[in-house]
Amino acid sequence: METIVRRLRPLLSNLRLRRIEPLWPRTLIGDPEQVNAVASGRRIHDVFRRGKYICIDLDGPRITVHLRMSGRLVFDPRPESQPHIRARIHFMESRCLVLVDPRKFARIRMWRAQEAFLPRLGPEPLRPETVRRALDGLATCRAVKTALLDQHVLAGIGNIYADEALFRARIHPRIPARELTIGQRSRLSAAVPQVLNAAIRRKGTTLNDYRDPDQRPGTFQQELKVYGRTGQPCFTCGTPLVRIVVGQRGTHFCPKCQKA
DNA sequence: CCTTAGTCCTGCATGC
DNA sequence: TGCATGCAGGACTAAG
């Protein structure tokens, strides 16, 4: 999302919104007529990211886009276009931002200025001190991996990056969050921002669907140590990596480096 | 409040 | 080859 926002910001700044056109009804939350009545004609003055939400601030209201797993944004697509277009955001300047999403999970939402923007999200996990504070605030017996994925605890960590951070911190994903030792907390606090910032430098992780608004893939998949490597040897110790389910999520780890 | 399970969806991998 | 089946997954909601 960070990579997408960085690409999107210069493309969208100062454009004036004409209309949001949902093609799959559930993609746009709320009544399209009302949404457009509020948002139409307004100028974009900021584009940024909060957690996994892309935020587009107009003069007053805010548009958020959540791409979930398979969503993509395409700016000014060629006329021949592509399948799975779920919504189009049209601008007065004859430009267009298209949401493509095979699985139909992505959502666009308009927020009025006076209402609280976004769900209650935890802090951004890009600095060790922030992550450390969040981990120390956890009194939960849930698995540490489940806590990392909880957007109320920290906002923006997805399944891939949770597995990668836990591997780098040498922590078993099922350890109850409140039972983490001081050493484990320190290692995880360092590992989470390390993984996320490295992925941002590599412009994201492209496994199947992910592309930036210019349709360029990321390259962080080359740096993955455990995610999607079930049965392959651990880069540290050679032990075959294991896949389990934690909090209904596929979870990849090294049974030797990440002891229970 | 805390936690878990179910829901939404389709493309792709797998197996017969 | 063709078909059926099962699985993945982020956030929300309902239920325990």
mmCIF file of C-alpha atoms (C1' of nucleotides) in Angstrom:
data_model
loop_
_atom_site.group_PDB
_atom_site.id
_atom_site.type_symbol
_atom_site.label_atom_id
_atom_site.label_comp_id
_atom_site.label_asym_id
_atom_site.label_seq_id
_atom_site.Cartn_x
_atom_site.Cartn_y
_atom_site.Cartn_z
ATOM 1 C CA MET A 1 0.000 0.000 0.000
ATOM 2 C CA GLU A 2 2.875 2.352 0.772
ATOM 3 C CA THR A 3 4.327 1.738 -2.694
ATOM 4 C CA ILE A 4 0.964 2.300 -4.329
ATOM 5 C CA VAL A 5 0.370 5.541 -2.457
ATOM 6 C CA ARG A 6 3.794 6.877 -3.410
ATOM 7 C CA ARG A 7 3.048 6.230 -7.076
ATOM 8 C CA LEU A 8 -0.512 7.503 -6.825
ATOM 9 C CA ARG A 9 0.107 10.793 -5.045
ATOM 10 C CA PRO A 10 1.668 12.720 -7.966
ATOM 11 C CA LEU A 11 -0.911 11.288 -10.382
ATOM 12 C CA LEU A 12 -3.923 12.315 -8.319
ATOM 13 C CA SER A 13 -2.939 15.549 -6.604
ATOM 14 C CA ASN A 14 -5.117 18.472 -7.529
ATOM 15 C CA LEU A 15 -7.469 16.459 -9.730
ATOM 16 C CA ARG A 16 -11.139 17.193 -9.178
ATOM 17 C CA LEU A 17 -13.459 14.270 -8.619
ATOM 18 C CA ARG A 18 -16.347 13.904 -11.040
ATOM 19 C CA ARG A 19 -17.990 10.621 -10.110
ATOM 20 C CA ILE A 20 -17.399 7.255 -8.499
ATOM 21 C CA GLU A 21 -18.951 4.570 -10.676
ATOM 22 C CA PRO A 22 -19.375 1.155 -9.020
ATOM 23 C CA LEU A 23 -19.644 -1.768 -11.430
ATOM 24 C CA TRP A 24 -19.873 -4.404 -8.698
ATOM 25 C CA PRO A 25 -22.410 -2.906 -6.260
ATOM 26 C CA ARG A 26 -20.703 -3.913 -3.004
ATOM 27 C CA THR A 27 -17.396 -2.334 -4.021
ATOM 28 C CA LEU A 28 -18.644 1.131 -3.099
ATOM 29 C CA ILE A 29 -19.935 1.239 0.468
ATOM 30 C CA GLY A 30 -23.065 3.351 0.829
ATOM 31 C CA ASP A 31 -25.572 4.754 -1.661
ATOM 32 C CA PRO A 32 -23.719 5.831 -4.833
ATOM 33 C CA GLU A 33 -26.072 8.782 -5.368
ATOM 34 C CA GLN A 34 -25.409 10.142 -1.899
ATOM 35 C CA VAL A 35 -21.693 9.487 -2.096
ATOM 36 C CA ASN A 36 -21.419 11.366 -5.361
ATOM 37 C CA ALA A 37 -23.639 14.171 -4.130
ATOM 38 C CA VAL A 38 -21.106 14.819 -1.365
ATOM 39 C CA ALA A 39 -17.840 14.094 -3.191
ATOM 40 C CA SER A 40 -18.439 15.313 -6.731
ATOM 41 C CA GLY A 41 -16.592 18.445 -7.811
ATOM 42 C CA ARG A 42 -14.146 18.342 -4.922
ATOM 43 C CA ARG A 43 -10.409 18.680 -5.338
ATOM 44 C CA ILE A 44 -7.891 16.123 -4.105
ATOM 45 C CA HIS A 45 -5.450 17.784 -1.769
ATOM 46 C CA ASP A 46 -3.766 14.776 -0.171
ATOM 47 C CA VAL A 47 -3.123 11.100 -0.831
ATOM 48 C CA PHE A 48 -1.642 8.998 1.937
ATOM 49 C CA ARG A 49 -1.735 5.617 3.637
ATOM 50 C CA ARG A 50 -3.034 4.620 7.058
ATOM 51 C CA GLY A 51 -2.524 0.944 7.863
ATOM 52 C CA LYS A 52 -3.614 -0.869 4.718
ATOM 53 C CA TYR A 53 -6.051 1.863 3.735
ATOM 54 C CA ILE A 54 -5.312 4.236 0.872
ATOM 55 C CA CYS A 55 -6.702 7.628 1.871
ATOM 56 C CA ILE A 56 -7.666 10.267 -0.654
ATOM 57 C CA ASP A 57 -8.538 13.540 1.052
ATOM 58 C CA LEU A 58 -10.858 15.922 -0.711
ATOM 59 C CA ASP A 59 -11.815 19.345 0.622
ATOM 60 C CA GLY A 60 -13.692 17.983 3.608
ATOM 61 C CA PRO A 61 -14.650 14.387 2.881
ATOM 62 C CA ARG A 62 -12.212 11.512 2.514
ATOM 63 C CA ILE A 63 -12.233 8.543 0.152
ATOM 64 C CA THR A 64 -10.595 5.345 1.371
ATOM 65 C CA VAL A 65 -9.688 2.367 -0.791
ATOM 66 C CA HIS A 66 -8.904 -1.031 0.705
ATOM 67 C CA LEU A 67 -7.568 -3.448 -1.896
ATOM 68 C CA ARG A 68 -7.677 -6.573 0.305
ATOM 69 C CA MET A 69 -5.917 -9.453 -1.484
ATOM 70 C CA SER A 70 -6.447 -9.151 -5.201
ATOM 71 C CA GLY A 71 -7.360 -5.493 -5.749
ATOM 72 C CA ARG A 72 -5.359 -3.289 -8.104
ATOM 73 C CA LEU A 73 -5.560 0.351 -9.070
ATOM 74 C CA VAL A 74 -4.952 1.333 -12.669
ATOM 75 C CA PHE A 75 -4.591 4.973 -13.663
ATOM 76 C CA ASP A 76 -5.905 5.914 -17.114
ATOM 77 C CA PRO A 77 -6.113 2.352 -18.490
ATOM 78 C CA ARG A 78 -5.955 1.753 -22.224
ATOM 79 C CA PRO A 79 -9.399 1.684 -23.862
ATOM 80 C CA GLU A 80 -9.282 -2.056 -24.563
ATOM 81 C CA SER A 81 -9.095 -2.342 -20.787
ATOM 82 C CA GLN A 82 -9.075 -5.510 -18.728
ATOM 83 C CA PRO A 83 -11.463 -7.891 -17.012
ATOM 84 C CA HIS A 84 -12.685 -7.645 -13.416
ATOM 85 C CA ILE A 85 -13.187 -3.877 -13.271
ATOM 86 C CA ARG A 86 -15.218 -3.280 -10.099
ATOM 87 C CA ALA A 87 -15.284 0.536 -9.982
ATOM 88 C CA ARG A 88 -14.093 3.630 -11.793
ATOM 89 C CA ILE A 89 -13.276 6.972 -10.226
ATOM 90 C CA HIS A 90 -13.699 9.663 -12.857
ATOM 91 C CA PHE A 91 -12.082 13.083 -12.669
ATOM 92 C CA MET A 92 -13.084 16.411 -14.222
ATOM 93 C CA GLU A 93 -9.755 16.498 -16.062
ATOM 94 C CA SER A 94 -10.821 13.422 -18.110
ATOM 95 C CA ARG A 95 -8.557 11.144 -16.136
ATOM 96 C CA CYS A 96 -9.754 7.946 -14.518
ATOM 97 C CA LEU A 97 -8.666 5.629 -11.711
ATOM 98 C CA VAL A 98 -9.901 2.068 -12.154
ATOM 99 C CA LEU A 99 -10.241 -0.562 -9.443
ATOM 100 C CA VAL A 100 -9.617 -4.063 -10.785
ATOM 101 C CA ASP A 101 -10.339 -6.943 -8.422
ATOM 102 C CA PRO A 102 -11.027 -10.547 -9.468
ATOM 103 C CA ARG A 103 -12.209 -11.602 -6.007
ATOM 104 C CA LYS A 104 -14.536 -8.629 -5.417
ATOM 105 C CA PHE A 105 -13.268 -8.072 -1.866
ATOM 106 C CA ALA A 106 -11.880 -4.574 -2.332
ATOM 107 C CA ARG A 107 -13.905 -1.675 -0.919
ATOM 108 C CA ILE A 108 -14.163 2.033 -1.607
ATOM 109 C CA ARG A 109 -15.754 4.228 1.019
ATOM 110 C CA MET A 110 -16.502 7.890 1.420
ATOM 111 C CA TRP A 111 -16.249 9.472 4.867
ATOM 112 C CA ARG A 112 -17.809 12.821 5.708
ATOM 113 C CA ALA A 113 -15.512 15.334 7.329
ATOM 114 C CA GLN A 114 -17.396 15.398 10.603
ATOM 115 C CA GLU A 115 -17.393 11.633 11.229
ATOM 116 C CA ALA A 116 -14.450 9.748 12.687
ATOM 117 C CA PHE A 117 -12.317 8.589 9.774
ATOM 118 C CA LEU A 118 -11.411 4.899 9.515
ATOM 119 C CA PRO A 119 -11.907 2.122 12.052
ATOM 120 C CA ARG A 120 -9.857 2.326 15.250
ATOM 121 C CA LEU A 121 -6.403 1.399 14.035
ATOM 122 C CA GLY A 122 -3.288 0.792 16.083
ATOM 123 C CA PRO A 123 -0.078 2.754 15.469
ATOM 124 C CA GLU A 124 2.085 2.423 12.368
ATOM 125 C CA PRO A 125 4.663 -0.346 12.941
ATOM 126 C CA LEU A 126 7.546 1.303 11.086
ATOM 127 C CA ARG A 127 9.680 2.191 14.119
ATOM 128 C CA PRO A 128 11.005 -0.231 16.772
ATOM 129 C CA GLU A 129 9.902 1.943 19.724
ATOM 130 C CA THR A 130 6.312 1.947 18.448
ATOM 131 C CA VAL A 131 6.233 -1.808 18.030
ATOM 132 C CA ARG A 132 7.848 -2.296 21.424
ATOM 133 C CA ARG A 133 5.205 -0.161 23.118
ATOM 134 C CA ALA A 134 2.411 -2.084 21.380
ATOM 135 C CA LEU A 135 3.874 -5.469 22.373
ATOM 136 C CA ASP A 136 4.359 -4.371 25.981
ATOM 137 C CA GLY A 137 0.728 -3.245 26.076
ATOM 138 C CA LEU A 138 -0.524 -6.716 25.201
ATOM 139 C CA ALA A 139 -2.118 -8.659 28.039
ATOM 140 C CA THR A 140 -3.643 -11.213 25.695
ATOM 141 C CA CYS A 141 -3.172 -14.956 25.600
ATOM 142 C CA ARG A 142 -3.698 -15.001 21.827
ATOM 143 C CA ALA A 143 -0.886 -16.232 19.649
ATOM 144 C CA VAL A 144 1.710 -13.559 18.950
ATOM 145 C CA LYS A 145 1.067 -13.945 15.228
ATOM 146 C CA THR A 146 -2.662 -13.308 15.714
ATOM 147 C CA ALA A 147 -1.802 -10.172 17.703
ATOM 148 C CA LEU A 148 0.525 -8.933 14.936
ATOM 149 C CA LEU A 149 -2.290 -9.325 12.406
ATOM 150 C CA ASP A 150 -4.796 -7.499 14.627
ATOM 151 C CA GLN A 151 -5.077 -4.037 13.097
ATOM 152 C CA HIS A 152 -6.125 -2.594 16.480
ATOM 153 C CA VAL A 153 -2.729 -3.580 17.899
ATOM 154 C CA LEU A 154 -0.567 -2.389 15.003
ATOM 155 C CA ALA A 155 -1.949 -1.137 11.690
ATOM 156 C CA GLY A 156 -0.628 -2.513 8.443
ATOM 157 C CA ILE A 157 0.961 -5.911 9.085
ATOM 158 C CA GLY A 158 -0.324 -8.625 6.721
ATOM 159 C CA ASN A 159 0.136 -12.379 6.697
ATOM 160 C CA ILE A 160 3.366 -12.446 4.689
ATOM 161 C CA TYR A 161 5.132 -9.811 6.774
ATOM 162 C CA ALA A 162 3.966 -11.341 10.073
ATOM 163 C CA ASP A 163 5.563 -14.681 9.165
ATOM 164 C CA GLU A 164 8.741 -13.024 7.923
ATOM 165 C CA ALA A 165 9.115 -10.849 11.036
ATOM 166 C CA LEU A 166 8.574 -13.792 13.387
ATOM 167 C CA PHE A 167 11.192 -15.836 11.543
ATOM 168 C CA ARG A 168 13.727 -13.015 11.727
ATOM 169 C CA ALA A 169 12.998 -12.623 15.451
ATOM 170 C CA ARG A 170 13.246 -16.429 15.928
ATOM 171 C CA ILE A 171 9.827 -16.566 17.624
ATOM 172 C CA HIS A 172 7.313 -19.401 17.293
ATOM 173 C CA PRO A 173 4.069 -17.923 15.900
ATOM 174 C CA ARG A 174 1.876 -19.699 18.491
ATOM 175 C CA ILE A 175 3.543 -18.285 21.600
ATOM 176 C CA PRO A 176 0.930 -16.362 23.650
ATOM 177 C CA ALA A 177 1.631 -12.658 23.179
ATOM 178 C CA ARG A 178 1.821 -11.843 26.884
ATOM 179 C CA GLU A 179 4.399 -14.567 27.479
ATOM 180 C CA LEU A 180 7.034 -13.095 25.186
ATOM 181 C CA THR A 181 10.338 -12.665 27.007
ATOM 182 C CA ILE A 182 12.197 -9.371 27.115
ATOM 183 C CA GLY A 183 14.615 -10.675 24.509
ATOM 184 C CA GLN A 184 11.843 -11.826 22.211
ATOM 185 C CA ARG A 185 10.091 -8.463 22.498
ATOM 186 C CA SER A 186 13.281 -6.663 21.574
ATOM 187 C CA ARG A 187 13.948 -8.892 18.580
ATOM 188 C CA LEU A 188 10.378 -8.659 17.301
ATOM 189 C CA SER A 189 10.308 -4.877 17.778
ATOM 190 C CA ALA A 190 13.361 -4.658 15.560
ATOM 191 C CA ALA A 191 12.244 -7.298 13.054
ATOM 192 C CA VAL A 192 8.809 -5.866 12.224
ATOM 193 C CA PRO A 193 10.025 -2.436 11.009
ATOM 194 C CA GLN A 194 13.021 -4.089 9.390
ATOM 195 C CA VAL A 195 10.844 -6.363 7.254
ATOM 196 C CA LEU A 196 8.305 -3.662 6.407
ATOM 197 C CA ASN A 197 10.894 -1.035 5.495
ATOM 198 C CA ALA A 198 12.842 -3.547 3.412
ATOM 199 C CA ALA A 199 9.647 -4.489 1.572
ATOM 200 C CA ILE A 200 8.894 -0.807 0.949
ATOM 201 C CA ARG A 201 12.404 -0.331 -0.465
ATOM 202 C CA ARG A 202 11.739 -3.289 -2.777
ATOM 203 C CA LYS A 203 8.414 -1.747 -3.803
ATOM 204 C CA GLY A 204 6.289 -4.503 -2.316
ATOM 205 C CA THR A 205 5.819 -8.258 -2.630
ATOM 206 C CA THR A 206 4.312 -9.668 -5.830
ATOM 207 C CA LEU A 207 3.161 -13.269 -5.522
ATOM 208 C CA ASN A 208 0.222 -13.360 -7.910
ATOM 209 C CA ASP A 209 -1.827 -10.225 -8.198
ATOM 210 C CA TYR A 210 -0.030 -7.292 -6.696
ATOM 211 C CA ARG A 211 0.988 -4.479 -9.050
ATOM 212 C CA ASP A 212 1.517 -0.772 -8.463
ATOM 213 C CA PRO A 213 -0.653 1.768 -10.348
ATOM 214 C CA ASP A 214 1.720 1.547 -13.341
ATOM 215 C CA GLN A 215 1.344 -2.246 -13.226
ATOM 216 C CA ARG A 216 4.904 -2.790 -12.057
ATOM 217 C CA PRO A 217 5.476 -5.710 -9.682
ATOM 218 C CA GLY A 218 7.413 -5.489 -6.411
ATOM 219 C CA THR A 219 10.526 -7.552 -5.790
ATOM 220 C CA PHE A 220 10.430 -8.348 -2.072
ATOM 221 C CA GLN A 221 9.285 -11.908 -2.856
ATOM 222 C CA GLN A 222 12.974 -12.595 -3.573
ATOM 223 C CA GLU A 223 13.740 -11.811 0.072
ATOM 224 C CA LEU A 224 11.098 -14.057 1.622
ATOM 225 C CA LYS A 225 12.663 -16.508 4.069
ATOM 226 C CA VAL A 226 9.632 -18.585 5.085
ATOM 227 C CA TYR A 227 6.389 -17.453 3.434
ATOM 228 C CA GLY A 228 5.356 -19.921 0.721
ATOM 229 C CA ARG A 229 8.463 -22.059 1.262
ATOM 230 C CA THR A 230 6.761 -25.032 2.963
ATOM 231 C CA GLY A 231 9.007 -28.110 2.874
ATOM 232 C CA GLN A 232 12.007 -26.201 1.539
ATOM 233 C CA PRO A 233 15.150 -25.906 3.668
ATOM 234 C CA CYS A 234 15.507 -23.083 6.183
ATOM 235 C CA PHE A 235 18.174 -20.643 4.951
ATOM 236 C CA THR A 236 19.648 -20.586 8.464
ATOM 237 C CA CYS A 237 19.714 -24.243 9.524
ATOM 238 C CA GLY A 238 18.521 -26.334 6.564
ATOM 239 C CA THR A 239 15.546 -27.828 8.424
ATOM 240 C CA PRO A 240 12.467 -28.213 6.184
ATOM 241 C CA LEU A 241 10.041 -25.340 6.799
ATOM 242 C CA VAL A 242 6.598 -26.145 8.171
ATOM 243 C CA ARG A 243 3.131 -24.800 7.483
ATOM 244 C CA ILE A 244 0.509 -24.672 10.228
ATOM 245 C CA VAL A 245 -2.713 -22.723 10.744
ATOM 246 C CA VAL A 246 -2.791 -19.956 13.360
ATOM 247 C CA GLY A 247 -5.966 -17.911 13.799
ATOM 248 C CA GLN A 248 -7.271 -19.381 10.506
ATOM 249 C CA ARG A 249 -4.206 -18.112 8.643
ATOM 250 C CA GLY A 250 -1.617 -20.154 6.815
ATOM 251 C CA THR A 251 1.565 -19.765 8.836
ATOM 252 C CA HIS A 252 5.092 -20.612 7.710
ATOM 253 C CA PHE A 253 8.030 -21.079 10.051
ATOM 254 C CA CYS A 254 11.172 -23.035 10.878
ATOM 255 C CA PRO A 255 10.531 -25.591 13.645
ATOM 256 C CA LYS A 256 14.188 -25.476 14.701
ATOM 257 C CA CYS A 257 14.909 -21.730 14.599
ATOM 258 C CA GLN A 258 11.491 -20.814 16.049
ATOM 259 C CA LYS A 259 11.025 -23.097 19.052
ATOM 260 C CA ALA A 260 7.682 -23.240 20.861
ATOM 261 C "C1'" DC B 1 -14.623 -6.693 27.008
ATOM 262 C "C1'" DC B 2 -12.289 -10.716 24.859
ATOM 263 C "C1'" DT B 3 -12.023 -14.224 21.518
ATOM 264 C "C1'" DT B 4 -13.408 -17.284 17.781
ATOM 265 C "C1'" DA B 5 -15.975 -18.741 13.677
ATOM 266 C "C1'" DG B 6 -18.372 -17.558 9.595
ATOM 267 C "C1'" DT B 7 -18.859 -14.626 5.487
ATOM 268 C "C1'" DC B 8 -17.608 -12.652 1.222
ATOM 269 C "C1'" DC B 9 -15.482 -14.242 -3.803
ATOM 270 C "C1'" DT B 10 -12.807 -16.248 -7.722
ATOM 271 C "C1'" DG B 11 -8.588 -18.201 -9.692
ATOM 272 C "C1'" DC B 12 -5.767 -21.671 -9.350
ATOM 273 C "C1'" DA B 13 -3.879 -26.189 -7.859
ATOM 274 C "C1'" DT B 14 -4.940 -30.772 -7.213
ATOM 275 C "C1'" DG B 15 -6.862 -35.265 -8.078
ATOM 276 C "C1'" DC B 16 -9.504 -38.600 -10.474
ATOM 277 C "C1'" DT C 1 -8.603 -33.661 -21.428
ATOM 278 C "C1'" DG C 2 -12.296 -32.414 -18.586
ATOM 279 C "C1'" DC C 3 -14.555 -31.924 -14.536
ATOM 280 C "C1'" DA C 4 -15.216 -31.483 -9.472
ATOM 281 C "C1'" DT C 5 -13.334 -30.110 -5.261
ATOM 282 C "C1'" DG C 6 -10.825 -27.365 -1.974
ATOM 283 C "C1'" DC C 7 -8.185 -23.664 -0.580
ATOM 284 C "C1'" DA C 8 -6.388 -18.772 0.225
ATOM 285 C "C1'" DG C 9 -7.228 -14.523 2.586
ATOM 286 C "C1'" DG C 10 -8.517 -8.920 5.355
ATOM 287 C "C1'" DA C 11 -11.919 -7.056 7.618
ATOM 288 C "C1'" DC C 12 -16.300 -7.165 9.289
ATOM 289 C "C1'" DT C 13 -20.153 -9.329 11.975
ATOM 290 C "C1'" DA C 14 -22.351 -12.501 14.974
ATOM 291 C "C1'" DA C 15 -22.097 -15.360 18.611
ATOM 292 C "C1'" DG C 16 -20.131 -17.588 22.668
#
